[in-house]
Coordinates of C-alpha atoms in Angstrom, one line a residue:
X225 CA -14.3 9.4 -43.1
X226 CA -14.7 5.4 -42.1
X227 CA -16.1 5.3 -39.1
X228 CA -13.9 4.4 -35.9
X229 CA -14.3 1.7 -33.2
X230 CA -15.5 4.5 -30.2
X231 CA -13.6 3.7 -27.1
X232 CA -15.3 3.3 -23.7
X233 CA -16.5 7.1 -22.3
X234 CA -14.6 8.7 -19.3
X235 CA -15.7 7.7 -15.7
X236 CA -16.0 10.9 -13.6
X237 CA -12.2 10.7 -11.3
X238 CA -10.4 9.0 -13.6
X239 CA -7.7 11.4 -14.6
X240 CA -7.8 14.3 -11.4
X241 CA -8.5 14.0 -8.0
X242 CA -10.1 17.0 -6.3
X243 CA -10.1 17.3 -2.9
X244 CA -12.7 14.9 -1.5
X245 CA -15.2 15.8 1.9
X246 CA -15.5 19.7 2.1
X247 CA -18.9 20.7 3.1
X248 CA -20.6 22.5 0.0
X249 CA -18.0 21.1 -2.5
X250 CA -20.3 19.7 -5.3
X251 CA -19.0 16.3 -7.1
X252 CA -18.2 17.0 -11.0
X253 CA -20.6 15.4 -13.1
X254 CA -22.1 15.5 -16.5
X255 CA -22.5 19.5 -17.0
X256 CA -26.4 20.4 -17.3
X257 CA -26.2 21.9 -20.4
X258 CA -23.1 20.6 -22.3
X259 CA -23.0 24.0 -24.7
X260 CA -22.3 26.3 -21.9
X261 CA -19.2 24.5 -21.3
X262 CA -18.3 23.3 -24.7
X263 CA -18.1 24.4 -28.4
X264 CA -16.4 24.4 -31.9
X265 CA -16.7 27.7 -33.8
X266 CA -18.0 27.6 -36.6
X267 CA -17.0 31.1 -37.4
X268 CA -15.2 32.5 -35.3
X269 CA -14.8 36.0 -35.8
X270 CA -19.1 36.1 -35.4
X271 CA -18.6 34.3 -31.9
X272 CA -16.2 37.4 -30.7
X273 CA -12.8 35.9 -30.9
X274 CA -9.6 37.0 -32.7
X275 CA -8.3 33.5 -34.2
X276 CA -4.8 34.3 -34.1
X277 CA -3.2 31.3 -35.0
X278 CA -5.2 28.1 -36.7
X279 CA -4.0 25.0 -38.6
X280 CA -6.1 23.3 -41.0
X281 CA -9.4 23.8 -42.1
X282 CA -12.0 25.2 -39.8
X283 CA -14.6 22.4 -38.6
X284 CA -18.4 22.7 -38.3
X285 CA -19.7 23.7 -34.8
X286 CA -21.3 20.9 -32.5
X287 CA -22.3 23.0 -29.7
X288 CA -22.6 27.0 -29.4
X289 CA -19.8 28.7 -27.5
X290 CA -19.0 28.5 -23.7
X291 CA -16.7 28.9 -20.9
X292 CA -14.5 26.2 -19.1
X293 CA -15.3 25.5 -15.2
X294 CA -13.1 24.9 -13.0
X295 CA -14.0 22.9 -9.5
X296 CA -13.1 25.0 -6.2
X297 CA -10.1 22.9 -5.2
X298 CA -8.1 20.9 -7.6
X299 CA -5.6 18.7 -5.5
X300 CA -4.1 16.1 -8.7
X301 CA -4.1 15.6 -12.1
X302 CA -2.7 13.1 -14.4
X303 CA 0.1 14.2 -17.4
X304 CA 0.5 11.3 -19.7
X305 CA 4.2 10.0 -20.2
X306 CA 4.0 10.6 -23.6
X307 CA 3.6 14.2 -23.1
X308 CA 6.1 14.1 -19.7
X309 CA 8.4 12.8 -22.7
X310 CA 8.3 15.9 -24.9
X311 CA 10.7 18.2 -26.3
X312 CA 10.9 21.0 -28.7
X313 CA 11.8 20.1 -32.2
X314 CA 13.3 23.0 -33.2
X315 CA 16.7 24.2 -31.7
X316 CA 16.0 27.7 -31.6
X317 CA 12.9 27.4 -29.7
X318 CA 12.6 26.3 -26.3
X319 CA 9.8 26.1 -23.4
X320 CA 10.2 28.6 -20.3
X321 CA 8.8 27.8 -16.3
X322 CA 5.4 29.6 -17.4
X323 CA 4.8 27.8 -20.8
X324 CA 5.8 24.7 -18.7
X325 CA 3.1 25.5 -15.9
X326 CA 0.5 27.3 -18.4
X327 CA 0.8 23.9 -20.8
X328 CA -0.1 21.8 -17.8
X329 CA -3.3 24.0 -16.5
X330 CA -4.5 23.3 -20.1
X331 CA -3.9 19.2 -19.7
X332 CA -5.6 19.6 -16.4
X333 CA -8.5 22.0 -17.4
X334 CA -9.5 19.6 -20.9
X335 CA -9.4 16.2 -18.7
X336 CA -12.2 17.8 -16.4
X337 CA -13.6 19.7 -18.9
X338 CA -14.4 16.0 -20.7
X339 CA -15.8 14.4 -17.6
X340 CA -18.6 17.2 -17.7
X341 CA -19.5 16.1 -21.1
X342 CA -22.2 13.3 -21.7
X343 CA -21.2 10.2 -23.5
X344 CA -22.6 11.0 -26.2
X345 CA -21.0 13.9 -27.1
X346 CA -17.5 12.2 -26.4
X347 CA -18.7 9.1 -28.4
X348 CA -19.2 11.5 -31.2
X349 CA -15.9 13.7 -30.7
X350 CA -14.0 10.2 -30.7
X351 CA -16.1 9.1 -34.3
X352 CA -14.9 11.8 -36.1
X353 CA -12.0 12.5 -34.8
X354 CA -13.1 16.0 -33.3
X355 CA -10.7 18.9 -32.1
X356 CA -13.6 21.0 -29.7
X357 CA -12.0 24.8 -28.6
X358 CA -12.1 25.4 -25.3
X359 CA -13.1 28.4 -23.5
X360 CA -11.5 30.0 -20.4
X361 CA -10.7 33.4 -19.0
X362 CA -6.9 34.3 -18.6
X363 CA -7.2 34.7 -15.1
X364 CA -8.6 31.3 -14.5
X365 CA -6.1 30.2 -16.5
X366 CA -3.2 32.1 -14.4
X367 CA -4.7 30.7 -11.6
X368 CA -4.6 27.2 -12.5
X369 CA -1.3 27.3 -13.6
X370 CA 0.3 29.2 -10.4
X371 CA 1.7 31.9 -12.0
X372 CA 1.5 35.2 -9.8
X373 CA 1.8 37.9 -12.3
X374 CA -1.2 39.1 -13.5
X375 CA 0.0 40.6 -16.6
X376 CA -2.3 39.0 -18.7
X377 CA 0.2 40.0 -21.8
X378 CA 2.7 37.7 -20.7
X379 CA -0.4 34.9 -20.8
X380 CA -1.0 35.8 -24.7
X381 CA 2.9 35.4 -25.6
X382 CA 2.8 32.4 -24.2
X383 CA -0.1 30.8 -26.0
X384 CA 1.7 32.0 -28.9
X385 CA 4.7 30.4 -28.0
X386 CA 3.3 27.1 -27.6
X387 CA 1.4 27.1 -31.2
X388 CA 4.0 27.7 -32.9
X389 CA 6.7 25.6 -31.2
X390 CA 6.5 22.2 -33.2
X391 CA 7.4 19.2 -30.2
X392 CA 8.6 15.8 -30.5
X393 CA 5.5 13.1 -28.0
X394 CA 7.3 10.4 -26.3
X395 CA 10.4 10.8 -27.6
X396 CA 11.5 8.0 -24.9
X397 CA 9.3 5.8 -26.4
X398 CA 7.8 4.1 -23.0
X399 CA 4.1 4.7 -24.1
X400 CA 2.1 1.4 -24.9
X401 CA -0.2 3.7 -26.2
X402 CA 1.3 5.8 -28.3
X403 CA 2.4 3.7 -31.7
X404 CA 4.2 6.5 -33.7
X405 CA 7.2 9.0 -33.1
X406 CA 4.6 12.3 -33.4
X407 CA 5.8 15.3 -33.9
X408 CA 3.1 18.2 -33.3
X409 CA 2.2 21.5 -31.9
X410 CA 0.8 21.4 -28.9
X411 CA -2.5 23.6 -29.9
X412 CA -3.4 23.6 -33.5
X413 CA -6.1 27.3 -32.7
X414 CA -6.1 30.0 -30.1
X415 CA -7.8 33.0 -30.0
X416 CA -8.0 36.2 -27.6
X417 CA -11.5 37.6 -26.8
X418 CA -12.6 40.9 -27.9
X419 CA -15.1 42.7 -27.0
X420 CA -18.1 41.6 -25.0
X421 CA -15.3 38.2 -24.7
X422 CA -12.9 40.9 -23.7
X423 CA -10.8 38.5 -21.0
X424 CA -11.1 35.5 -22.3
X425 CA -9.1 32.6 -24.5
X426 CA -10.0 29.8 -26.6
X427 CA -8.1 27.1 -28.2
X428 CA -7.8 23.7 -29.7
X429 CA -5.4 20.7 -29.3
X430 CA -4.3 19.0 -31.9
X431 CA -6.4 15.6 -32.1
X432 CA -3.9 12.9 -31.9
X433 CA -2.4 15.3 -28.9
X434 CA -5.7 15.3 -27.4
X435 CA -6.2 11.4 -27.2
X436 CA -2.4 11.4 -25.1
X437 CA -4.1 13.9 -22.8
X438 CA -7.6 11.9 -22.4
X439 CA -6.2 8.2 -22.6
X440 CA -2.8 8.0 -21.6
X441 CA -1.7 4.4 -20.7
X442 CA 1.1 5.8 -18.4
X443 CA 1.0 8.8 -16.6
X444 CA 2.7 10.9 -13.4
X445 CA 0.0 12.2 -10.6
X446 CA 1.1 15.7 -9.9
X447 CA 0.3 18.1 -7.1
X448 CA -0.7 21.0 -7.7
X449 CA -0.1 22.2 -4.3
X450 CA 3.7 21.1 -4.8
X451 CA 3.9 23.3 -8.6
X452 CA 3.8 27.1 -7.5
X453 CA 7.0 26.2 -5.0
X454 CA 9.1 25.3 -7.8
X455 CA 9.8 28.1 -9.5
X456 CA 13.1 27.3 -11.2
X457 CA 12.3 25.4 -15.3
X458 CA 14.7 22.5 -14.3
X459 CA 12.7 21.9 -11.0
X460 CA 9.3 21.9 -12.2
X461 CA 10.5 19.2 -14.8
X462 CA 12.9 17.1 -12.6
X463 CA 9.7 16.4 -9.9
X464 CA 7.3 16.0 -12.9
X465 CA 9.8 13.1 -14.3
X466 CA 11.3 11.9 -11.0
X467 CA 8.0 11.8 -9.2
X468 CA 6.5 8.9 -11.6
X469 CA 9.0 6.8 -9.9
X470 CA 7.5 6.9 -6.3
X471 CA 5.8 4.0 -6.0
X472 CA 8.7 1.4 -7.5
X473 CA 9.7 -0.6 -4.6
X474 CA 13.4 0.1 -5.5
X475 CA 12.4 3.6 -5.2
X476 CA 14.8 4.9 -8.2
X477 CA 14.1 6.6 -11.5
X478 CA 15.3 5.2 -14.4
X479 CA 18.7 5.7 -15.4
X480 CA 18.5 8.0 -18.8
X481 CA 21.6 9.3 -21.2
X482 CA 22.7 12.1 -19.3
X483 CA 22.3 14.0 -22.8
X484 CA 18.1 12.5 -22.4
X485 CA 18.0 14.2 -18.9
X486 CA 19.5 17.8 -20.0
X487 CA 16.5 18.0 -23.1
X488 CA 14.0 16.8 -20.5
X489 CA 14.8 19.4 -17.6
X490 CA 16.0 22.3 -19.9
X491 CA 15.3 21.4 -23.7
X492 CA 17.4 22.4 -26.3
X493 CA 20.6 24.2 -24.3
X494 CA 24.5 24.5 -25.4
X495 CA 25.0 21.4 -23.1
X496 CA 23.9 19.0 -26.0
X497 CA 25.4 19.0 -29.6
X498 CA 23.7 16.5 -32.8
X499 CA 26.4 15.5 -34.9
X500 CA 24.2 16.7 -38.0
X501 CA 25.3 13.0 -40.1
X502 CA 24.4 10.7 -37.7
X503 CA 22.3 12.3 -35.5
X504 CA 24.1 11.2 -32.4
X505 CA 24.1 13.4 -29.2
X506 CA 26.9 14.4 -27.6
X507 CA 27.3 16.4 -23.8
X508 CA 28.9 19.5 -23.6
X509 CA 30.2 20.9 -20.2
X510 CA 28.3 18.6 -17.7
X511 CA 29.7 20.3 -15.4
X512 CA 28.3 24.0 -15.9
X513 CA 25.0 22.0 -16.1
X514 CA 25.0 20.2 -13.0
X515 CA 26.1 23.4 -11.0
X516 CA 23.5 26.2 -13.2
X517 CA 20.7 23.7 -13.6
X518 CA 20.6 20.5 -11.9
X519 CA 22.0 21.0 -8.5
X520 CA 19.9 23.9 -8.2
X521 CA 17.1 22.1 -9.0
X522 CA 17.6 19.4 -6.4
X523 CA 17.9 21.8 -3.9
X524 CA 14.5 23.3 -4.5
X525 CA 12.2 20.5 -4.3
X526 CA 14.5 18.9 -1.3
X527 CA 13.3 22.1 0.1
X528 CA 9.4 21.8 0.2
X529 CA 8.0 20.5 3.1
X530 CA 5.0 18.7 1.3
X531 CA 6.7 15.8 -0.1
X532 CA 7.8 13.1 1.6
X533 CA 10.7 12.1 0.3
X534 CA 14.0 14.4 -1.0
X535 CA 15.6 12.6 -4.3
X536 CA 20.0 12.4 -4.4
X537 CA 21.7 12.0 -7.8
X538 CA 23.6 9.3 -8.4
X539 CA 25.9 9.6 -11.6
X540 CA 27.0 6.3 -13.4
X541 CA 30.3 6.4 -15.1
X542 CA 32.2 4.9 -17.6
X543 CA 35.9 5.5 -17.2
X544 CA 36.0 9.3 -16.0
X545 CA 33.0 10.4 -17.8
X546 CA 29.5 10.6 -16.4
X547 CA 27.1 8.9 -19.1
X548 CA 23.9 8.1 -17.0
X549 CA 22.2 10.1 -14.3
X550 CA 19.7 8.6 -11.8
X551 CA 17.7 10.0 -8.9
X552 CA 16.8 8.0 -5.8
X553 CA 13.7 9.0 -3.2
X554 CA 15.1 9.0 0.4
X555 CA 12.1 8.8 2.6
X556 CA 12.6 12.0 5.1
X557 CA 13.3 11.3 8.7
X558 CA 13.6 14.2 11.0
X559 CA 9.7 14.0 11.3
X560 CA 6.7 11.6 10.1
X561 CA 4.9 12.2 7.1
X562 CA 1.4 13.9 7.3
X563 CA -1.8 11.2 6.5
X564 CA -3.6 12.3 3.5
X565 CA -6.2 14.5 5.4
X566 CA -8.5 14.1 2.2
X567 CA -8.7 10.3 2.1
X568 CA -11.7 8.7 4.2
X569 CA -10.7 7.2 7.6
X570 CA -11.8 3.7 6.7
X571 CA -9.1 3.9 3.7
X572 CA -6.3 4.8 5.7
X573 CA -7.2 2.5 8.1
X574 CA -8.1 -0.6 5.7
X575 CA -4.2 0.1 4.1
X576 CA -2.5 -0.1 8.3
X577 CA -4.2 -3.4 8.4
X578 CA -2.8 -4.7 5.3
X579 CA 0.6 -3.6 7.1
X580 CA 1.6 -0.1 5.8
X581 CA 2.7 2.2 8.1
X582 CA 1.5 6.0 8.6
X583 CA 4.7 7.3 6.8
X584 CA 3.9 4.5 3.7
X585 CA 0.4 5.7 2.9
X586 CA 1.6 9.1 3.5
X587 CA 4.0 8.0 0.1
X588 CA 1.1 6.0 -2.0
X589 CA -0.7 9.3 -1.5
X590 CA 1.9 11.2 -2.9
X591 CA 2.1 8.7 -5.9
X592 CA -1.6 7.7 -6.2
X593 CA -5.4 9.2 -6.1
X594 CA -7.5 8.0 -4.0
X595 CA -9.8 6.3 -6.7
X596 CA -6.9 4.1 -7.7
X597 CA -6.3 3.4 -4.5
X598 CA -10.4 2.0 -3.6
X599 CA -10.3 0.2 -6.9
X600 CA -7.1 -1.9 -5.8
X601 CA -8.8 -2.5 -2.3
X602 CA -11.6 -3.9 -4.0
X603 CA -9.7 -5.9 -6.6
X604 CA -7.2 -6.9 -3.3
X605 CA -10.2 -8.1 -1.9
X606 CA -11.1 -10.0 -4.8
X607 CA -7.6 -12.1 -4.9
X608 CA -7.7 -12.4 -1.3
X609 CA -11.3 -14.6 -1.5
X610 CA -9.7 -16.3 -4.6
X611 CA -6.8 -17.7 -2.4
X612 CA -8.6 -18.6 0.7
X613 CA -11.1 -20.2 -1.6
X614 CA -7.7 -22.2 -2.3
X615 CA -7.3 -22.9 1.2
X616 CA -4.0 -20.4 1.0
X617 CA -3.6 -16.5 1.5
X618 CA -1.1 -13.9 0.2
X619 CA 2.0 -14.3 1.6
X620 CA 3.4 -10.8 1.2
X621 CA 0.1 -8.3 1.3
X622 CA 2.0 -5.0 0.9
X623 CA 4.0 -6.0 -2.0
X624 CA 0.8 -7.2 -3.6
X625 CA -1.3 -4.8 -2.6
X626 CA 1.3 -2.0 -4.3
X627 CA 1.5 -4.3 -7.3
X628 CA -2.2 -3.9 -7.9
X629 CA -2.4 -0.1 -7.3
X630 CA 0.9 0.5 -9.7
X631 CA -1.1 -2.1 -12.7
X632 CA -4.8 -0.4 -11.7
X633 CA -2.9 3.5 -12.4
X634 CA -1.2 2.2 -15.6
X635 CA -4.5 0.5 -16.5
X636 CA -3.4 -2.8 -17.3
X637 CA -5.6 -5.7 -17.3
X638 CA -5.9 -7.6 -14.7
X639 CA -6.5 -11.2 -15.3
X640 CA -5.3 -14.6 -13.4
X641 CA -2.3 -14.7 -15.5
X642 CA -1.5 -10.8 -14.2
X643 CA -2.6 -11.7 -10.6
X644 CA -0.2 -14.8 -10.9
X645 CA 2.8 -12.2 -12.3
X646 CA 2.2 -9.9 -9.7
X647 CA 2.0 -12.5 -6.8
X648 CA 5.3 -13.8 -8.2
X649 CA 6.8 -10.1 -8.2
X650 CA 5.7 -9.2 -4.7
X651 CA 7.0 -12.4 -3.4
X652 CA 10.6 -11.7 -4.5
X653 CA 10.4 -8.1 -3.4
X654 CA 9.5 -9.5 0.0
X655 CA 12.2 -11.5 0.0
X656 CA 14.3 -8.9 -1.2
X657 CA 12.6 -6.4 2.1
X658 CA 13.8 -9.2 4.6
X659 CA 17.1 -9.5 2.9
X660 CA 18.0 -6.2 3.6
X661 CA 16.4 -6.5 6.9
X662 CA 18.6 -8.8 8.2
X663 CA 21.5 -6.8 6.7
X664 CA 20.5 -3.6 8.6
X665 CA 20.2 -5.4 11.5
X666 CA 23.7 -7.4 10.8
X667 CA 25.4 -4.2 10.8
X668 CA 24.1 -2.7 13.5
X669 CA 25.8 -5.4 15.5
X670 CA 28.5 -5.3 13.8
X671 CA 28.9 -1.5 14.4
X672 CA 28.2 -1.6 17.9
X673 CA 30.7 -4.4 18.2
X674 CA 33.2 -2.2 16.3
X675 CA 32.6 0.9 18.4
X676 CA 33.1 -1.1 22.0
X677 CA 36.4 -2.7 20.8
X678 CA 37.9 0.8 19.3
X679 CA 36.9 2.7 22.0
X680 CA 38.3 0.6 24.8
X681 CA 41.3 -0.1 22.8
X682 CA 42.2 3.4 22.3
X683 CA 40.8 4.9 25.8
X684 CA 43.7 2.4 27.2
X685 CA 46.5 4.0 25.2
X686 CA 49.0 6.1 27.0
X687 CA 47.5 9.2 27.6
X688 CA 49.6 11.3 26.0
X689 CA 49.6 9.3 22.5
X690 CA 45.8 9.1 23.3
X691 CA 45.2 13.2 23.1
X692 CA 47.8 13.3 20.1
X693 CA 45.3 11.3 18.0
X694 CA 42.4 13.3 19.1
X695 CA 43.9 16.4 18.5
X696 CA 45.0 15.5 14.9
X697 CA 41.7 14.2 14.4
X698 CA 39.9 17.8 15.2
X699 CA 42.3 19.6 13.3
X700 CA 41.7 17.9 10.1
X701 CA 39.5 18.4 7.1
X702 CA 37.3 15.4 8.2
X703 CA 35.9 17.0 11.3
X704 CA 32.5 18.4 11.2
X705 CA 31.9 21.5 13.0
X706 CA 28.9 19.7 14.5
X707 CA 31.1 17.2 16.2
X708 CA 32.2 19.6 18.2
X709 CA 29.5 19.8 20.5
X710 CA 29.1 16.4 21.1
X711 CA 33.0 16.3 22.1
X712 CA 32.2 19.4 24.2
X713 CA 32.3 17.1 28.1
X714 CA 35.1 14.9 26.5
X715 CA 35.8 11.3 24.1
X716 CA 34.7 9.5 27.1
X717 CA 31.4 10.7 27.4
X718 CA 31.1 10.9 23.4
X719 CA 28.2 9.6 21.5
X720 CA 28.5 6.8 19.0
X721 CA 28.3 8.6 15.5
X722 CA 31.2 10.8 16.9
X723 CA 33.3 7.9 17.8
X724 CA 32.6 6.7 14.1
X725 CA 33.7 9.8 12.4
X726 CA 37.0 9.1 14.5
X727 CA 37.3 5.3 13.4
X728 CA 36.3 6.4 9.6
X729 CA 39.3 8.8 9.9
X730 CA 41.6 6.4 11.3
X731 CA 41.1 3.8 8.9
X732 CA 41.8 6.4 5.8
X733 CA 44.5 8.5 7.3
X734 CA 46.2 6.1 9.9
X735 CA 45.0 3.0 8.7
X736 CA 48.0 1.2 11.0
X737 CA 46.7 2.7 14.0
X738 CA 43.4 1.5 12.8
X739 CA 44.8 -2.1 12.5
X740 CA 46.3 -1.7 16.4
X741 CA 43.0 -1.3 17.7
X742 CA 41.0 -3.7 15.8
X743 CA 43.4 -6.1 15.3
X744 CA 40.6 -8.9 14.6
X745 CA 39.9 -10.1 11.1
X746 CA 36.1 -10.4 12.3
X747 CA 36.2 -6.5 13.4
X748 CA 37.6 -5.5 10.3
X749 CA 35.0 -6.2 7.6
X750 CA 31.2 -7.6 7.9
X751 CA 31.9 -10.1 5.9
X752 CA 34.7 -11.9 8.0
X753 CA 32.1 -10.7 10.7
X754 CA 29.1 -12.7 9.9
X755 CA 31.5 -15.9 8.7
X756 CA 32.7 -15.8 12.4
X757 CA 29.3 -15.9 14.3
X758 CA 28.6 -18.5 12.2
X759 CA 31.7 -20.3 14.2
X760 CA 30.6 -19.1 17.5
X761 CA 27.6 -21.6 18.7
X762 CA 25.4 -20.0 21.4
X763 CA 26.9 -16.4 20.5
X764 CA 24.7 -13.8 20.9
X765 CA 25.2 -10.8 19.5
X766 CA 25.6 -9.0 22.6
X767 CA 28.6 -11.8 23.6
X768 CA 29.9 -11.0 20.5

């Protein structure tokens, strides 16, 4: 075999972030003696394993047999896109919630099961393109991936069921990394323990599988705190793929074929047809789908307390049809967001200087480790002494700042010419920010304007024309239950948003009405609004 260029070894945090400053918690490090954790069998049956399943030839052993370790508390760890992007080949085969969850304690358990290796033993896995078996009891396993039963039965089926399910990697293609359309099993060996091994599993990955694990270009930080509350399949998928999305300053996914979004969250399903001649994919019965699967699935992770933000669907259409589905995070308001109680003081602090608020590093952690995070403080640092070497300084820090973090987790290089781009980018997003600033604050006044002017207008109608309107208003389908209470003491002593559920009403179901009491073209529309202050020298929006 020609020997390969061997890529730079992993640096200890790169791909999981465990939770930092417990007393007695031991950093993970290079693992004393590298066969304990490690090893390829040679033959297996000798080493007291059943090999089940295997494809290919067997390879000679590096390192005598072992167990994988797992650190006490596991808080992240990083899927690659590429495998976030996968989907069973085969339309008769499918993934279930377990084989989802048990898949992903593998991904986790091999990325820190490399950072205990030396370099030199990656060096060498990378030179001849090595497939090591791992080592790990099933009920280490079960606990990693959440799952509460303990039938350790269900654990064996599964491993089955993901050898010989044949997937498509990246089949969104949004992976610099990955430079073919793969399709693969996910492991190529597993094996049950017998024996003296009674209790324990071993497997291998695929090589080409393993480098999307170990050096993904792309990839989603996930919580494993967030994974055991999601215990519907279309869930656990939606928050993987949604959640990769947090820290875009738009905050929105991107909007996939409704027909990509199905295979993603369920895999194959009735709802998708393949026109077997050309291939192309068709949706059947989106509407069964949204109310079994997606709906459902929104519901769940709006439910769970830990994240920040809930995510709404928003459905684009062409003609009648819905073609494209989005999801957009809505930052949660009845109460503020919990600091990441792991992260060190002086980072917390160090990001509310730059300008974000509680509730906004509450969101980068929910997006971010914390060693992407220090390494974009330093290399803020860096382009902040670059411009005041310049005698200038950066004019929007917490569009740069998140510029930084979002190239330093996608591990782009950062050069002056990336600097410059990001720069460039924050800039217009700041702009953007104060746009929409100045709109929010536009329509408040406009609103509060609005409400004076209706309410006086209609609280000086004849009385008895007055309680006609309320009364139809209360008996329609547009009142909420919940406005009765704030009607309870009467209109006149009313709050606002009630007042505006009555005008909302009254411009769809009486728009002449509506029209009587604002007859003004400036009261009617922001628009017309903002074009009159402009007319009105010295107005202030309270005079207006």
């Amino acid at each position: 075999m020609a020997k390969k260029t061997v890529a730079p070894a992993l640096d200890a945090g790169e791909f999981f972030s465990p939770q930092l400053g417990e007393e007695g918690q031991e950093p993970l490090g290079e693992a004393s003696k590298p066969g304990e954790v490690f090893g390829l069998l040679q033959e297996p049956q000798a080493a007291g394993y059943e090999i089940l399943a295997s494809d290919g030839a067997s390879q000679q052993a590096l390192f005598p047999a072992g167990e994988l370790l797992t650190p006490p508390a596991l808080a992240k760890f990083r899927k690659g896109i590429a495998l976030l992007h996968s989907a069973p080949v085969s339309r008769d085969q499918n993934h279930t919630l377990n084989s989802r969850r048990i898949m992903d304690a593998i991904v986790a358990l091999v990325q820190i099961e490399f950072k205990r290796m030396p370099k030199a033993v990656v060096e060498k896995m990378r030179e001849y393109e090595a497939s090591p078996m791992f080592y790990v009891s099933k009920g280490e396993l079960r606990k990693m991936a959440g799952i509460g039963t303990k039938n350790y039965e269900e654990i064996e089926k599964i491993l089955d069921r993901l050898h010989e399910m044949p997937l498509r990697w990246n089949i969104l293609g949004e992976d610099a990394s990955t430079e073919w359309d793969m399709k693969s099993r996910f492991l190529s060996t597993y094996g049950i323990g017998k024996g003296a091994k009674q209790g324990m599993v071993c497997f291998a990955i695929d090589p080409r599988v393993l480098s999307l694990i170990l050096e993904p270009k792309f990839w989603v930080t996930l919580q494993f705190e967030i994974t055991p509350h999601l215990r519907l399949e279309a869930a656990y998928t939606l928050y993987q793929h949604a959640w990769r999305y947090i820290g875009t300053f738009n905050k929105v996914t991107a909007d996939f074929p409704v027909a990509t979004w199905i295979e993603l969250l369920i895999g194959n399903s009735r709802h998708v047809k393949v026109d077997p001649k050309t291939g192309e994919k068709s949706v059947v019965d989106y509407s069964d789908f949204k109310r079994r699967y997606l709906l459902p699935a929104l519901a769940r992770i709006n439910s769970i307390s830990a994240l920040g933000h809930t995510i709404e669907l928003r459905e684009h259409r062409s003609g009648l049809k819905v073609k494209r589905l989005q999801f957009k995070f809505v930052a949660k308001r009845q109460e503020s967001l919990e600091l990441p109680m792991s992260w060190p003081e002086a980072i917390i602090e160090t990001l509310k200087q730059i300008g974000f608020t509680e509730d906004e590093v509450a969101t980068l952690s929910q997006g971010f480790s914390l060693d992407d995070v220090i390494e974009s403080l330093a290399r803020f640092r860096q382009a902040q002494e670059r411009k005041a070497k310049q005698g200038e300084r950066i004019g929007s820090p917490t569009s740069f700042f998140t510029g930084v973090l979002t190239n330093v987790a996608n591990q782009a290089v950062l050069d002056a010419e990336k600097f410059a781009e990001i720069e460039k980018v924050a800039k217009a997003e700041e702009a953007e920010k104060l746009r929409k600033q100045r709109e929010e604050r536009a329509l408040v006044d406009f609103n509060l304007r609005r409400h004076k002017i209706f309410k006086a207008a209609l609280l000086a109608w004849p009385e008895e024309r007055r309680m006609n309107f309320f009364k139809e208003f209360e008996g329609s389908q547009d009142f909420r239950s919940a406005t009765r209470a704030i009607i309870a003491k009467g209109w006149e002593s009313a709050g606002m948003s009630a007042w505006n559920e009555l005008r909302e009403w009254a411009a769809k179901r009486r728009p002449s009405d509506w029209a009587e009491l604002l007859p003004n073209p400036e009261d009617q529309s922001l628009e017309a609004w903002l074009l009159w202050r402009l007319d009105q020298v010295g107005t202030t929006p309270t005079d207006s």
